[in-house]
Amino acid sequence: MSRGGPGTVHVLLVAGSLREGSTNGAVLATAAELARPPMTVERYEGLDRLPHFNPDRDAPPLDPAVDELRSAVHRADALLFSTPEYAGALPGSFKNLLDWLIGDDHPRSLYEKPVAWINASAGTGAVDAHASLRTVLGYAHATVVDSACAAVPVPRGAVAGGRVTDAGLRADIAAVLAALASVGASADA
Ligand SMILES: Cc1cc2nc3c(=O)[nH]c(=O)nc-3n(C[C@H](O)[C@H](O)[C@H](O)COP(=O)(O)O)c2cc1C
């Protein structure tokens, strides 16, 4: 059962871009705006505070930024990612975040946790980054919710005030949330 009670699902939103005015950040800000009870959402904002992953530092006492990241994951029933592709791969800072999640042996870690992503690339499709994301999440033994993974190409012009403004794109983002909401229902079954 979700920590928020029967039928609820708490989703952690994680963007892979540090850019101010990020389209991926706007996608997740829009998801946060569109989410309705019984879904609750939380945006992870600590990407630029994480230290470089080092297995020697993956032991108590953890860096506070790592502790904050892992606690946010533990609170969540599901994670929704949105990341750009850089040079045919995941952004280094985002891969670093994922590396910090691999060795977490907490019962509410990424292990078997439902995850999905929105591929917001309006360019070449960012297929290599998303293939890599699937691979890394496989190493984490996360449960990819394929029905909630979607390509929602967001041109920079469709973003204003840190939100996606285009009605069709907003509907696509809402559909992803609806697919993720089923995670809460199945967790209660
Ligand atoms: C250094 C750099 C490398 C990039 N490499 C790729 C790439 O390999 N494939 C791709 O589809 N887009 C690539 N892009 C385009 C970004 O993915 C695109 O700008 C994306 O919208 C950035 O997302 P953001 O607005 O959330 O930061 C690259 C951009 C930069 C700055």
PDB file of C-alpha atoms and ligand atoms in Angstrom:
ATOM      1  CA  MET A   1       0.000   0.000   0.000  1.00  0.00           C
ATOM      2  CA  SER A   2       1.165   3.534  -0.709  1.00  0.00           C
ATOM      3  CA  ARG A   3       2.525   5.465   2.254  1.00  0.00           C
ATOM      4  CA  GLY A   4      -0.206   8.033   1.575  1.00  0.00           C
ATOM      5  CA  GLY A   5      -2.928   5.436   2.137  1.00  0.00           C
ATOM      6  CA  PRO A   6      -5.030   3.142  -0.073  1.00  0.00           C
ATOM      7  CA  GLY A   7      -5.307   4.267  -3.681  1.00  0.00           C
ATOM      8  CA  THR A   8      -2.747   7.055  -3.362  1.00  0.00           C
ATOM      9  CA  VAL A   9       0.522   7.272  -5.231  1.00  0.00           C
ATOM     10  CA  HIS A  10       3.343   9.631  -4.330  1.00  0.00           C
ATOM     11  CA  VAL A  11       5.569  10.372  -7.333  1.00  0.00           C
ATOM     12  CA  LEU A  12       9.092  11.782  -7.214  1.00  0.00           C
ATOM     13  CA  LEU A  13       9.845  13.941 -10.260  1.00  0.00           C
ATOM     14  CA  VAL A  14      13.505  13.950 -11.295  1.00  0.00           C
ATOM     15  CA  ALA A  15      14.858  16.125 -14.119  1.00  0.00           C
ATOM     16  CA  GLY A  16      18.193  15.324 -15.717  1.00  0.00           C
ATOM     17  CA  SER A  17      19.043  18.882 -16.729  1.00  0.00           C
ATOM     18  CA  LEU A  18      20.633  21.627 -14.636  1.00  0.00           C
ATOM     19  CA  ARG A  19      19.828  24.304 -17.202  1.00  0.00           C
ATOM     20  CA  GLU A  20      17.781  27.265 -16.061  1.00  0.00           C
ATOM     21  CA  GLY A  21      14.790  27.247 -18.394  1.00  0.00           C
ATOM     22  CA  SER A  22      15.198  23.509 -19.002  1.00  0.00           C
ATOM     23  CA  THR A  23      12.512  21.958 -21.185  1.00  0.00           C
ATOM     24  CA  ASN A  24      12.779  18.747 -19.158  1.00  0.00           C
ATOM     25  CA  GLY A  25      12.366  20.724 -15.953  1.00  0.00           C
ATOM     26  CA  ALA A  26       9.326  22.428 -17.498  1.00  0.00           C
ATOM     27  CA  VAL A  27       7.813  19.052 -18.358  1.00  0.00           C
ATOM     28  CA  LEU A  28       8.075  17.963 -14.739  1.00  0.00           C
ATOM     29  CA  ALA A  29       6.888  21.331 -13.402  1.00  0.00           C
ATOM     30  CA  THR A  30       3.868  20.879 -15.654  1.00  0.00           C
ATOM     31  CA  ALA A  31       3.361  17.349 -14.367  1.00  0.00           C
ATOM     32  CA  ALA A  32       3.407  18.746 -10.832  1.00  0.00           C
ATOM     33  CA  GLU A  33       0.797  21.309 -11.861  1.00  0.00           C
ATOM     34  CA  LEU A  34      -1.439  18.688 -13.485  1.00  0.00           C
ATOM     35  CA  ALA A  35      -1.242  16.042 -10.751  1.00  0.00           C
ATOM     36  CA  ARG A  36      -4.458  15.590  -8.790  1.00  0.00           C
ATOM     37  CA  PRO A  37      -5.330  13.606  -5.668  1.00  0.00           C
ATOM     38  CA  PRO A  38      -5.013  10.744  -4.974  1.00  0.00           C
ATOM     39  CA  MET A  39      -1.661  11.379  -6.701  1.00  0.00           C
ATOM     40  CA  THR A  40       0.828  13.570  -4.870  1.00  0.00           C
ATOM     41  CA  VAL A  41       4.124  14.711  -6.352  1.00  0.00           C
ATOM     42  CA  GLU A  42       7.443  16.001  -5.152  1.00  0.00           C
ATOM     43  CA  ARG A  43      10.136  17.577  -7.315  1.00  0.00           C
ATOM     44  CA  TYR A  44      13.728  16.609  -6.621  1.00  0.00           C
ATOM     45  CA  GLU A  45      15.812  19.787  -6.698  1.00  0.00           C
ATOM     46  CA  GLY A  46      19.219  18.642  -5.431  1.00  0.00           C
ATOM     47  CA  LEU A  47      20.958  17.452  -8.610  1.00  0.00           C
ATOM     48  CA  ASP A  48      23.655  20.123  -8.517  1.00  0.00           C
ATOM     49  CA  ARG A  49      24.447  19.480  -4.834  1.00  0.00           C
ATOM     50  CA  LEU A  50      25.328  15.794  -5.210  1.00  0.00           C
ATOM     51  CA  PRO A  51      28.990  14.886  -4.814  1.00  0.00           C
ATOM     52  CA  HIS A  52      30.682  12.795  -7.484  1.00  0.00           C
ATOM     53  CA  PHE A  53      29.837   9.169  -6.903  1.00  0.00           C
ATOM     54  CA  ASN A  54      32.574   7.340  -5.066  1.00  0.00           C
ATOM     55  CA  PRO A  55      32.008   3.808  -3.697  1.00  0.00           C
ATOM     56  CA  ASP A  56      34.254   4.699  -0.763  1.00  0.00           C
ATOM     57  CA  ARG A  57      31.722   7.374   0.239  1.00  0.00           C
ATOM     58  CA  ASP A  58      28.712   5.067  -0.212  1.00  0.00           C
ATOM     59  CA  ALA A  59      28.615   4.263   3.508  1.00  0.00           C
ATOM     60  CA  PRO A  60      27.407   6.041   6.650  1.00  0.00           C
ATOM     61  CA  PRO A  61      27.638   8.854   7.302  1.00  0.00           C
ATOM     62  CA  LEU A  62      26.430   9.692   3.812  1.00  0.00           C
ATOM     63  CA  ASP A  63      26.874  13.146   2.352  1.00  0.00           C
ATOM     64  CA  PRO A  64      23.719  15.125   3.314  1.00  0.00           C
ATOM     65  CA  ALA A  65      22.853  15.640  -0.355  1.00  0.00           C
ATOM     66  CA  VAL A  66      22.930  11.877  -0.960  1.00  0.00           C
ATOM     67  CA  ASP A  67      20.879  11.295   2.155  1.00  0.00           C
ATOM     68  CA  GLU A  68      18.329  13.836   0.910  1.00  0.00           C
ATOM     69  CA  LEU A  69      18.148  12.118  -2.489  1.00  0.00           C
ATOM     70  CA  ARG A  70      17.700   8.655  -1.041  1.00  0.00           C
ATOM     71  CA  SER A  71      15.095   9.861   1.471  1.00  0.00           C
ATOM     72  CA  ALA A  72      13.077  11.386  -1.366  1.00  0.00           C
ATOM     73  CA  VAL A  73      13.206   8.054  -3.206  1.00  0.00           C
ATOM     74  CA  HIS A  74      12.142   6.190  -0.057  1.00  0.00           C
ATOM     75  CA  ARG A  75       9.114   8.507   0.334  1.00  0.00           C
ATOM     76  CA  ALA A  76       8.038   7.888  -3.259  1.00  0.00           C
ATOM     77  CA  ASP A  77       5.817   5.111  -4.588  1.00  0.00           C
ATOM     78  CA  ALA A  78       7.067   5.792  -8.121  1.00  0.00           C
ATOM     79  CA  LEU A  79       9.578   7.977  -9.951  1.00  0.00           C
ATOM     80  CA  LEU A  80       9.086   9.987 -13.134  1.00  0.00           C
ATOM     81  CA  PHE A  81      12.217  11.133 -15.005  1.00  0.00           C
ATOM     82  CA  SER A  82      12.712  13.642 -17.782  1.00  0.00           C
ATOM     83  CA  THR A  83      16.232  14.021 -19.107  1.00  0.00           C
ATOM     84  CA  PRO A  84      18.000  15.450 -22.136  1.00  0.00           C
ATOM     85  CA  GLU A  85      20.630  13.593 -24.122  1.00  0.00           C
ATOM     86  CA  TYR A  86      24.152  14.977 -24.213  1.00  0.00           C
ATOM     87  CA  ALA A  87      26.597  13.660 -26.817  1.00  0.00           C
ATOM     88  CA  GLY A  88      24.626  10.464 -27.310  1.00  0.00           C
ATOM     89  CA  ALA A  89      24.374   9.628 -23.621  1.00  0.00           C
ATOM     90  CA  LEU A  90      22.788  10.609 -20.306  1.00  0.00           C
ATOM     91  CA  PRO A  91      24.023  13.906 -18.835  1.00  0.00           C
ATOM     92  CA  GLY A  92      26.915  13.150 -16.491  1.00  0.00           C
ATOM     93  CA  SER A  93      25.253  14.844 -13.525  1.00  0.00           C
ATOM     94  CA  PHE A  94      22.111  12.750 -13.975  1.00  0.00           C
ATOM     95  CA  LYS A  95      24.063   9.495 -14.380  1.00  0.00           C
ATOM     96  CA  ASN A  96      25.860  10.469 -11.179  1.00  0.00           C
ATOM     97  CA  LEU A  97      22.484  10.725  -9.415  1.00  0.00           C
ATOM     98  CA  LEU A  98      21.512   7.277 -10.668  1.00  0.00           C
ATOM     99  CA  ASP A  99      24.865   5.841  -9.546  1.00  0.00           C
ATOM    100  CA  TRP A 100      24.136   7.046  -6.003  1.00  0.00           C
ATOM    101  CA  LEU A 101      20.860   5.059  -6.056  1.00  0.00           C
ATOM    102  CA  ILE A 102      22.298   1.714  -7.168  1.00  0.00           C
ATOM    103  CA  GLY A 103      23.872   0.674  -3.869  1.00  0.00           C
ATOM    104  CA  ASP A 104      20.991   1.746  -1.612  1.00  0.00           C
ATOM    105  CA  ASP A 105      19.792  -1.329   0.312  1.00  0.00           C
ATOM    106  CA  HIS A 106      16.895   0.430   2.101  1.00  0.00           C
ATOM    107  CA  PRO A 107      13.550  -1.462   1.728  1.00  0.00           C
ATOM    108  CA  ARG A 108      12.090   1.614  -0.054  1.00  0.00           C
ATOM    109  CA  SER A 109      15.040   2.002  -2.468  1.00  0.00           C
ATOM    110  CA  LEU A 110      14.736   1.952  -6.245  1.00  0.00           C
ATOM    111  CA  TYR A 111      14.716  -1.869  -6.145  1.00  0.00           C
ATOM    112  CA  GLU A 112      11.436  -2.986  -7.793  1.00  0.00           C
ATOM    113  CA  LYS A 113      10.088   0.579  -7.523  1.00  0.00           C
ATOM    114  CA  PRO A 114       7.894   1.645 -10.473  1.00  0.00           C
ATOM    115  CA  VAL A 115       9.631   4.164 -12.740  1.00  0.00           C
ATOM    116  CA  ALA A 116       8.799   5.910 -15.986  1.00  0.00           C
ATOM    117  CA  TRP A 117      10.122   8.725 -18.115  1.00  0.00           C
ATOM    118  CA  ILE A 118       9.002  11.426 -20.484  1.00  0.00           C
ATOM    119  CA  ASN A 119      11.353  11.872 -23.440  1.00  0.00           C
ATOM    120  CA  ALA A 120      10.902  15.579 -24.188  1.00  0.00           C
ATOM    121  CA  SER A 121      13.474  15.724 -26.993  1.00  0.00           C
ATOM    122  CA  ALA A 122      12.249  17.789 -29.909  1.00  0.00           C
ATOM    123  CA  GLY A 123      15.420  17.088 -31.861  1.00  0.00           C
ATOM    124  CA  THR A 124      16.934  13.765 -32.859  1.00  0.00           C
ATOM    125  CA  GLY A 125      14.852  11.775 -30.391  1.00  0.00           C
ATOM    126  CA  ALA A 126      17.476  11.233 -27.676  1.00  0.00           C
ATOM    127  CA  VAL A 127      17.115   7.488 -28.202  1.00  0.00           C
ATOM    128  CA  ASP A 128      20.595   6.602 -26.946  1.00  0.00           C
ATOM    129  CA  ALA A 129      20.102   8.452 -23.654  1.00  0.00           C
ATOM    130  CA  HIS A 130      16.796   6.702 -23.060  1.00  0.00           C
ATOM    131  CA  ALA A 131      18.153   3.286 -23.993  1.00  0.00           C
ATOM    132  CA  SER A 132      20.908   3.959 -21.472  1.00  0.00           C
ATOM    133  CA  LEU A 133      18.371   5.100 -18.873  1.00  0.00           C
ATOM    134  CA  ARG A 134      16.549   1.779 -19.275  1.00  0.00           C
ATOM    135  CA  THR A 135      19.829  -0.102 -18.896  1.00  0.00           C
ATOM    136  CA  VAL A 136      20.834   1.767 -15.733  1.00  0.00           C
ATOM    137  CA  LEU A 137      17.387   1.358 -14.195  1.00  0.00           C
ATOM    138  CA  GLY A 138      17.685  -2.347 -14.999  1.00  0.00           C
ATOM    139  CA  TYR A 139      20.879  -2.505 -12.931  1.00  0.00           C
ATOM    140  CA  ALA A 140      18.923  -0.840 -10.116  1.00  0.00           C
ATOM    141  CA  HIS A 141      16.209  -3.508 -10.543  1.00  0.00           C
ATOM    142  CA  ALA A 142      13.606  -0.761 -10.852  1.00  0.00           C
ATOM    143  CA  THR A 143      10.289  -1.727 -12.465  1.00  0.00           C
ATOM    144  CA  VAL A 144       9.855   0.213 -15.695  1.00  0.00           C
ATOM    145  CA  VAL A 145       6.178   1.071 -16.251  1.00  0.00           C
ATOM    146  CA  ASP A 146       6.219   0.964 -20.049  1.00  0.00           C
ATOM    147  CA  SER A 147       2.646   2.204 -20.356  1.00  0.00           C
ATOM    148  CA  ALA A 148       3.722   5.432 -18.626  1.00  0.00           C
ATOM    149  CA  CYS A 149       6.908   6.006 -20.668  1.00  0.00           C
ATOM    150  CA  ALA A 150       6.239   8.468 -23.456  1.00  0.00           C
ATOM    151  CA  ALA A 151       7.873  10.654 -26.051  1.00  0.00           C
ATOM    152  CA  VAL A 152       6.439  14.136 -25.658  1.00  0.00           C
ATOM    153  CA  PRO A 153       8.571  16.364 -27.897  1.00  0.00           C
ATOM    154  CA  VAL A 154       8.637  19.827 -26.339  1.00  0.00           C
ATOM    155  CA  PRO A 155      10.121  22.627 -28.453  1.00  0.00           C
ATOM    156  CA  ARG A 156      11.639  25.430 -26.386  1.00  0.00           C
ATOM    157  CA  GLY A 157       8.939  27.751 -27.787  1.00  0.00           C
ATOM    158  CA  ALA A 158       6.256  25.647 -26.095  1.00  0.00           C
ATOM    159  CA  VAL A 159       7.636  26.603 -22.677  1.00  0.00           C
ATOM    160  CA  ALA A 160       6.795  29.834 -20.865  1.00  0.00           C
ATOM    161  CA  GLY A 161       7.207  30.673 -17.224  1.00  0.00           C
ATOM    162  CA  GLY A 162       8.839  27.310 -16.592  1.00  0.00           C
ATOM    163  CA  ARG A 163       5.751  25.420 -17.771  1.00  0.00           C
ATOM    164  CA  VAL A 164       4.652  23.710 -20.980  1.00  0.00           C
ATOM    165  CA  THR A 165       1.917  25.916 -22.385  1.00  0.00           C
ATOM    166  CA  ASP A 166       0.738  23.913 -25.418  1.00  0.00           C
ATOM    167  CA  ALA A 167      -2.604  22.243 -24.629  1.00  0.00           C
ATOM    168  CA  GLY A 168      -1.862  19.086 -26.616  1.00  0.00           C
ATOM    169  CA  LEU A 169       1.498  18.570 -24.920  1.00  0.00           C
ATOM    170  CA  ARG A 170      -0.076  19.185 -21.506  1.00  0.00           C
ATOM    171  CA  ALA A 171      -2.657  16.511 -22.317  1.00  0.00           C
ATOM    172  CA  ASP A 172       0.171  14.104 -23.206  1.00  0.00           C
ATOM    173  CA  ILE A 173       1.838  14.808 -19.851  1.00  0.00           C
ATOM    174  CA  ALA A 174      -1.486  14.287 -18.061  1.00  0.00           C
ATOM    175  CA  ALA A 175      -1.818  10.913 -19.833  1.00  0.00           C
ATOM    176  CA  VAL A 176       1.559   9.854 -18.445  1.00  0.00           C
ATOM    177  CA  LEU A 177       0.371  10.753 -14.942  1.00  0.00           C
ATOM    178  CA  ALA A 178      -2.817   8.741 -15.471  1.00  0.00           C
ATOM    179  CA  ALA A 179      -0.762   5.722 -16.497  1.00  0.00           C
ATOM    180  CA  LEU A 180       1.470   6.124 -13.447  1.00  0.00           C
ATOM    181  CA  ALA A 181      -1.556   6.483 -11.178  1.00  0.00           C
ATOM    182  CA  SER A 182      -2.405   2.856 -11.941  1.00  0.00           C
ATOM    183  CA  VAL A 183       0.725   1.952  -9.997  1.00  0.00           C
ATOM    184  CA  GLY A 184      -0.998   3.032  -6.784  1.00  0.00           C
ATOM    185  CA  ALA A 185      -4.077   1.010  -7.625  1.00  0.00           C
ATOM    186  CA  SER A 186      -2.089  -2.151  -8.374  1.00  0.00           C
ATOM    187  CA  ALA A 187       0.040  -1.677  -5.235  1.00  0.00           C
ATOM    188  CA  ASP A 188      -3.184  -1.796  -3.197  1.00  0.00           C
ATOM    189  CA  ALA A 189      -4.600  -4.835  -4.968  1.00  0.00           C
TER     190      ALA A 189
HETATM  191  C1  LIG B   1      26.591  19.653 -25.010  1.00  0.00           C
HETATM  192  C2  LIG B   1      25.275  19.216 -25.611  1.00  0.00           C
HETATM  193  C3  LIG B   1      25.188  17.995 -26.248  1.00  0.00           C
HETATM  194  C4  LIG B   1      23.973  17.572 -26.768  1.00  0.00           C
HETATM  195  N1  LIG B   1      23.901  16.348 -27.363  1.00  0.00           N
HETATM  196  C5  LIG B   1      22.723  15.897 -27.814  1.00  0.00           C
HETATM  197  C6  LIG B   1      22.584  14.573 -28.332  1.00  0.00           C
HETATM  198  O1  LIG B   1      23.523  13.808 -28.385  1.00  0.00           O
HETATM  199  N2  LIG B   1      21.365  14.170 -28.749  1.00  0.00           N
HETATM  200  C7  LIG B   1      20.269  14.985 -28.671  1.00  0.00           C
HETATM  201  O2  LIG B   1      19.174  14.552 -29.052  1.00  0.00           O
HETATM  202  N3  LIG B   1      20.349  16.237 -28.191  1.00  0.00           N
HETATM  203  C8  LIG B   1      21.551  16.706 -27.759  1.00  0.00           C
HETATM  204  N4  LIG B   1      21.658  17.957 -27.232  1.00  0.00           N
HETATM  205  C9  LIG B   1      20.469  18.798 -27.212  1.00  0.00           C
HETATM  206  C10 LIG B   1      19.813  18.752 -25.846  1.00  0.00           C
HETATM  207  O3  LIG B   1      19.403  17.447 -25.529  1.00  0.00           O
HETATM  208  C11 LIG B   1      18.640  19.718 -25.884  1.00  0.00           C
HETATM  209  O4  LIG B   1      19.199  21.005 -25.844  1.00  0.00           O
HETATM  210  C12 LIG B   1      17.671  19.525 -24.771  1.00  0.00           C
HETATM  211  O5  LIG B   1      16.525  20.270 -25.037  1.00  0.00           O
HETATM  212  C13 LIG B   1      18.187  20.026 -23.482  1.00  0.00           C
HETATM  213  O6  LIG B   1      17.201  19.842 -22.489  1.00  0.00           O
HETATM  214  P1  LIG B   1      16.953  20.936 -21.381  1.00  0.00           P
HETATM  215  O7  LIG B   1      16.292  22.103 -22.030  1.00  0.00           O
HETATM  216  O8  LIG B   1      16.079  20.256 -20.393  1.00  0.00           O
HETATM  217  O9  LIG B   1      18.292  21.287 -20.803  1.00  0.00           O
HETATM  218  C14 LIG B   1      22.843  18.411 -26.701  1.00  0.00           C
HETATM  219  C15 LIG B   1      22.963  19.662 -26.059  1.00  0.00           C
HETATM  220  C16 LIG B   1      24.134  20.054 -25.522  1.00  0.00           C
HETATM  221  C17 LIG B   1      24.225  21.385 -24.794  1.00  0.00           C
END
